[in-house]
Amino acid sequence: MGKDVIIACDFSSAADVFKFLDKFEGKKPFVKIGMELFYAEGPEIVKEIKKRGHKIFLDLKLHDIPNTVKKSMAVLSRLDVDMTNLHAAGTKNMMKAAIEGLTREDGSRPILIAVTQLTSTDQESMTNDLLINEPIDKVVMHYAKNAEEAGLDGVVCSPLEAEKVHNLCGKDFVTVTPGVRFADGDIGDQKRVMTPAQAKEIGSDYIVVGRPITAAEDPVAAYERCIAEFVD
Ligand code: C5P
């Protein structure tokens, strides 16, 4: 899998995202569209950004009964996205159904990755709210293995987990890692962070970078710095 920097376009309107992307002129960064933008603007925003020549990671984190996920994934696949995701907590059957739905007639399909445990879930909330009585690291790795066994391409994880995931599921199993910050930048609300260079070192396949690029004075320069540290 090719290493790339994915910009988290966490904007709430098409106008804001286009104003941002216009700054990149000839460049076509890989972009992540999340729930906020998708629910605000609908599938049209995916088509528009795709038409401009960007690769798209559609981050909608599906989690429902297998039949519903299968049918929904078929719709997302027709939007021609390059990567999408679901919650591994939906079970292996749900993940297998998702792949069936996502696979196009010609056999091609977007990259499908799983969320294991959200980074907002800590040991205490997992034990008390979800009644999962195992250590969170073990749960994350177990869900990653389930995703691999269901035929998924990889997981979203902290850069700190990327190496462990590769050791468990193989080096071709994709790790997509948020929580990336420049060494001299603001951490914001992220707790466990790594620089793009460290994420490269540890073997992340894709880094997802939001505010260090979107809130930068010069977003294009910040993006290029990520590419220089992570890809080149
Ligand atoms: O602005 P920032 O670089 O923190 O953005 C990171 C992006 O990655 C956001 O879209 C956030 O929702 C997403 N994300 C995350 N941690 C996860 C999963 C997704 O930060 N565990």
PDB file of N, CA and C and ligand atoms in Angstrom, residues 6-10 32-34 57 59 61 85 115 117-120 156-158 161 176-181 187-190 193 208-215, ligand 1:
ATOM      1  N   ILE A   6      -3.401  12.020   4.451  1.00  0.00           N
ATOM      2  CA  ILE A   6      -4.826  12.280   4.218  1.00  0.00           C
ATOM      3  C   ILE A   6      -5.225  13.492   5.055  1.00  0.00           C
ATOM      4  N   ILE A   7      -5.764  14.518   4.397  1.00  0.00           N
ATOM      5  CA  ILE A   7      -6.174  15.720   5.150  1.00  0.00           C
ATOM      6  C   ILE A   7      -7.604  15.543   5.655  1.00  0.00           C
ATOM      7  N   ALA A   8      -7.790  15.639   6.973  1.00  0.00           N
ATOM      8  CA  ALA A   8      -9.137  15.564   7.565  1.00  0.00           C
ATOM      9  C   ALA A   8      -9.831  16.894   7.308  1.00  0.00           C
ATOM     10  N   CYS A   9     -10.758  16.890   6.358  1.00  0.00           N
ATOM     11  CA  CYS A   9     -11.477  18.123   6.006  1.00  0.00           C
ATOM     12  C   CYS A   9     -12.696  18.260   6.911  1.00  0.00           C
ATOM     13  N   ASP A  10     -12.437  18.605   8.168  1.00  0.00           N
ATOM     14  CA  ASP A  10     -13.524  18.718   9.141  1.00  0.00           C
ATOM     15  C   ASP A  10     -14.159  20.103   9.050  1.00  0.00           C
ATOM     16  N   LYS A  32     -10.095  13.399   3.686  1.00  0.00           N
ATOM     17  CA  LYS A  32     -11.056  12.635   4.496  1.00  0.00           C
ATOM     18  C   LYS A  32     -12.316  13.472   4.674  1.00  0.00           C
ATOM     19  N   ILE A  33     -13.442  12.869   4.298  1.00  0.00           N
ATOM     20  CA  ILE A  33     -14.742  13.509   4.533  1.00  0.00           C
ATOM     21  C   ILE A  33     -15.398  12.755   5.681  1.00  0.00           C
ATOM     22  N   GLY A  34     -15.717  13.460   6.739  1.00  0.00           N
ATOM     23  CA  GLY A  34     -16.338  12.827   7.903  1.00  0.00           C
ATOM     24  C   GLY A  34     -17.825  13.088   7.966  1.00  0.00           C
ATOM     25  N   PHE A  57     -11.281   9.472   1.404  1.00  0.00           N
ATOM     26  CA  PHE A  57     -11.548   8.538   2.503  1.00  0.00           C
ATOM     27  C   PHE A  57     -12.863   9.005   3.130  1.00  0.00           C
ATOM     28  N   ASP A  59     -15.268   8.761   5.893  1.00  0.00           N
ATOM     29  CA  ASP A  59     -15.170   8.291   7.282  1.00  0.00           C
ATOM     30  C   ASP A  59     -16.547   8.348   7.950  1.00  0.00           C
ATOM     31  N   LYS A  61     -17.960   5.422   9.502  1.00  0.00           N
ATOM     32  CA  LYS A  61     -17.959   4.441  10.610  1.00  0.00           C
ATOM     33  C   LYS A  61     -19.275   3.671  10.737  1.00  0.00           C
ATOM     34  N   ASN A  85     -14.934   3.137   5.972  1.00  0.00           N
ATOM     35  CA  ASN A  85     -14.705   2.390   7.212  1.00  0.00           C
ATOM     36  C   ASN A  85     -15.982   1.972   7.926  1.00  0.00           C
ATOM     37  N   VAL A 115     -12.607   0.611  12.545  1.00  0.00           N
ATOM     38  CA  VAL A 115     -12.301   1.285  13.807  1.00  0.00           C
ATOM     39  C   VAL A 115     -12.332   0.178  14.861  1.00  0.00           C
ATOM     40  N   GLN A 117     -11.339   0.252  18.873  1.00  0.00           N
ATOM     41  CA  GLN A 117     -12.027   1.033  19.900  1.00  0.00           C
ATOM     42  C   GLN A 117     -11.702   2.492  19.618  1.00  0.00           C
ATOM     43  N   LEU A 118     -12.691   3.351  19.717  1.00  0.00           N
ATOM     44  CA  LEU A 118     -12.436   4.781  19.534  1.00  0.00           C
ATOM     45  C   LEU A 118     -11.414   5.233  20.568  1.00  0.00           C
ATOM     46  N   THR A 119     -10.582   6.182  20.187  1.00  0.00           N
ATOM     47  CA  THR A 119      -9.574   6.649  21.163  1.00  0.00           C
ATOM     48  C   THR A 119     -10.232   7.440  22.302  1.00  0.00           C
ATOM     49  N   SER A 120     -11.496   7.815  22.115  1.00  0.00           N
ATOM     50  CA  SER A 120     -12.218   8.495  23.202  1.00  0.00           C
ATOM     51  C   SER A 120     -12.714   7.493  24.250  1.00  0.00           C
ATOM     52  N   VAL A 156      -8.026   1.723  11.548  1.00  0.00           N
ATOM     53  CA  VAL A 156      -7.644   3.050  12.035  1.00  0.00           C
ATOM     54  C   VAL A 156      -7.047   2.810  13.411  1.00  0.00           C
ATOM     55  N   CYS A 157      -5.881   3.350  13.684  1.00  0.00           N
ATOM     56  CA  CYS A 157      -5.313   3.164  15.022  1.00  0.00           C
ATOM     57  C   CYS A 157      -4.369   4.307  15.347  1.00  0.00           C
ATOM     58  N   SER A 158      -3.992   4.375  16.611  1.00  0.00           N
ATOM     59  CA  SER A 158      -3.008   5.368  17.017  1.00  0.00           C
ATOM     60  C   SER A 158      -1.672   4.974  16.387  1.00  0.00           C
ATOM     61  N   GLU A 161       0.123   2.258  17.974  1.00  0.00           N
ATOM     62  CA  GLU A 161      -0.322   0.866  17.843  1.00  0.00           C
ATOM     63  C   GLU A 161       0.041   0.258  16.490  1.00  0.00           C
ATOM     64  N   VAL A 176      -4.017   3.196   9.364  1.00  0.00           N
ATOM     65  CA  VAL A 176      -4.353   4.594   9.086  1.00  0.00           C
ATOM     66  C   VAL A 176      -4.360   5.304  10.427  1.00  0.00           C
ATOM     67  N   THR A 177      -3.453   6.277  10.592  1.00  0.00           N
ATOM     68  CA  THR A 177      -3.241   6.809  11.930  1.00  0.00           C
ATOM     69  C   THR A 177      -3.460   8.318  12.055  1.00  0.00           C
ATOM     70  N   PRO A 178      -4.479   8.703  12.858  1.00  0.00           N
ATOM     71  CA  PRO A 178      -4.636  10.116  13.232  1.00  0.00           C
ATOM     72  C   PRO A 178      -3.756  10.428  14.441  1.00  0.00           C
ATOM     73  N   GLY A 179      -3.919  11.603  15.018  1.00  0.00           N
ATOM     74  CA  GLY A 179      -3.117  11.957  16.194  1.00  0.00           C
ATOM     75  C   GLY A 179      -1.705  12.355  15.789  1.00  0.00           C
ATOM     76  N   VAL A 180      -1.592  13.051  14.656  1.00  0.00           N
ATOM     77  CA  VAL A 180      -0.270  13.457  14.158  1.00  0.00           C
ATOM     78  C   VAL A 180      -0.080  14.955  14.393  1.00  0.00           C
ATOM     79  N   ARG A 181       1.060  15.307  14.900  1.00  0.00           N
ATOM     80  CA  ARG A 181       1.370  16.718  15.171  1.00  0.00           C
ATOM     81  C   ARG A 181       2.820  17.005  14.806  1.00  0.00           C
ATOM     82  N   ILE A 187      -0.679  20.630  20.270  1.00  0.00           N
ATOM     83  CA  ILE A 187      -1.243  19.278  20.365  1.00  0.00           C
ATOM     84  C   ILE A 187      -2.768  19.323  20.323  1.00  0.00           C
ATOM     85  N   GLY A 188      -3.370  20.414  20.839  1.00  0.00           N
ATOM     86  CA  GLY A 188      -4.834  20.529  20.883  1.00  0.00           C
ATOM     87  C   GLY A 188      -5.412  19.486  21.819  1.00  0.00           C
ATOM     88  N   ASP A 189      -6.525  18.846  21.405  1.00  0.00           N
ATOM     89  CA  ASP A 189      -7.177  17.878  22.298  1.00  0.00           C
ATOM     90  C   ASP A 189      -6.669  16.445  22.100  1.00  0.00           C
ATOM     91  N   GLN A 190      -5.705  16.245  21.209  1.00  0.00           N
ATOM     92  CA  GLN A 190      -5.164  14.887  21.030  1.00  0.00           C
ATOM     93  C   GLN A 190      -4.247  14.568  22.209  1.00  0.00           C
ATOM     94  N   VAL A 193       0.329  11.645  20.674  1.00  0.00           N
ATOM     95  CA  VAL A 193       0.619  12.123  19.326  1.00  0.00           C
ATOM     96  C   VAL A 193       2.004  11.690  18.855  1.00  0.00           C
ATOM     97  N   VAL A 208      -3.547  10.614   9.030  1.00  0.00           N
ATOM     98  CA  VAL A 208      -4.686  11.520   8.877  1.00  0.00           C
ATOM     99  C   VAL A 208      -4.366  12.786   9.660  1.00  0.00           C
ATOM    100  N   VAL A 209      -4.267  13.895   8.959  1.00  0.00           N
ATOM    101  CA  VAL A 209      -3.870  15.150   9.609  1.00  0.00           C
ATOM    102  C   VAL A 209      -4.953  16.199   9.386  1.00  0.00           C
ATOM    103  N   GLY A 210      -5.484  16.724  10.478  1.00  0.00           N
ATOM    104  CA  GLY A 210      -6.523  17.752  10.382  1.00  0.00           C
ATOM    105  C   GLY A 210      -5.967  19.119  10.666  1.00  0.00           C
ATOM    106  N   ARG A 211      -6.155  19.573  11.909  1.00  0.00           N
ATOM    107  CA  ARG A 211      -5.836  20.963  12.267  1.00  0.00           C
ATOM    108  C   ARG A 211      -4.398  21.411  12.005  1.00  0.00           C
ATOM    109  N   PRO A 212      -3.390  20.537  12.124  1.00  0.00           N
ATOM    110  CA  PRO A 212      -2.037  21.036  11.795  1.00  0.00           C
ATOM    111  C   PRO A 212      -1.946  21.553  10.356  1.00  0.00           C
ATOM    112  N   ILE A 213      -2.865  21.095   9.480  1.00  0.00           N
ATOM    113  CA  ILE A 213      -2.908  21.622   8.109  1.00  0.00           C
ATOM    114  C   ILE A 213      -4.061  22.629   7.957  1.00  0.00           C
ATOM    115  N   THR A 214      -5.278  22.236   8.366  1.00  0.00           N
ATOM    116  CA  THR A 214      -6.448  23.100   8.097  1.00  0.00           C
ATOM    117  C   THR A 214      -6.379  24.428   8.853  1.00  0.00           C
ATOM    118  N   ALA A 215      -5.759  24.431  10.031  1.00  0.00           N
ATOM    119  CA  ALA A 215      -5.696  25.668  10.828  1.00  0.00           C
ATOM    120  C   ALA A 215      -4.352  26.382  10.676  1.00  0.00           C
TER     121      ALA A 215
HETATM  122  O1  C5P B   1      -7.343  17.910  13.681  1.00  0.00           O
HETATM  123  P1  C5P B   1      -6.779  16.541  13.942  1.00  0.00           P
HETATM  124  O2  C5P B   1      -5.440  16.303  13.262  1.00  0.00           O
HETATM  125  O3  C5P B   1      -6.764  16.178  15.408  1.00  0.00           O
HETATM  126  O4  C5P B   1      -7.817  15.578  13.212  1.00  0.00           O
HETATM  127  C1  C5P B   1      -7.730  14.190  13.286  1.00  0.00           C
HETATM  128  C2  C5P B   1      -8.856  13.567  12.513  1.00  0.00           C
HETATM  129  O5  C5P B   1      -8.832  12.172  12.740  1.00  0.00           O
HETATM  130  C3  C5P B   1     -10.257  14.050  12.939  1.00  0.00           C
HETATM  131  O6  C5P B   1     -11.096  14.003  11.792  1.00  0.00           O
HETATM  132  C4  C5P B   1     -10.670  13.009  13.947  1.00  0.00           C
HETATM  133  O7  C5P B   1     -12.070  12.870  14.027  1.00  0.00           O
HETATM  134  C5  C5P B   1     -10.032  11.747  13.365  1.00  0.00           C
HETATM  135  N1  C5P B   1      -9.784  10.672  14.330  1.00  0.00           N
HETATM  136  C6  C5P B   1      -9.008  10.831  15.466  1.00  0.00           C
HETATM  137  N2  C5P B   1      -8.806   9.781  16.323  1.00  0.00           N
HETATM  138  C7  C5P B   1      -9.366   8.594  16.074  1.00  0.00           C
HETATM  139  C8  C5P B   1     -10.148   8.398  14.938  1.00  0.00           C
HETATM  140  C9  C5P B   1     -10.337   9.472  14.082  1.00  0.00           C
HETATM  141  O8  C5P B   1      -8.478  11.910  15.691  1.00  0.00           O
HETATM  142  N3  C5P B   1      -9.122   7.588  16.883  1.00  0.00           N
END
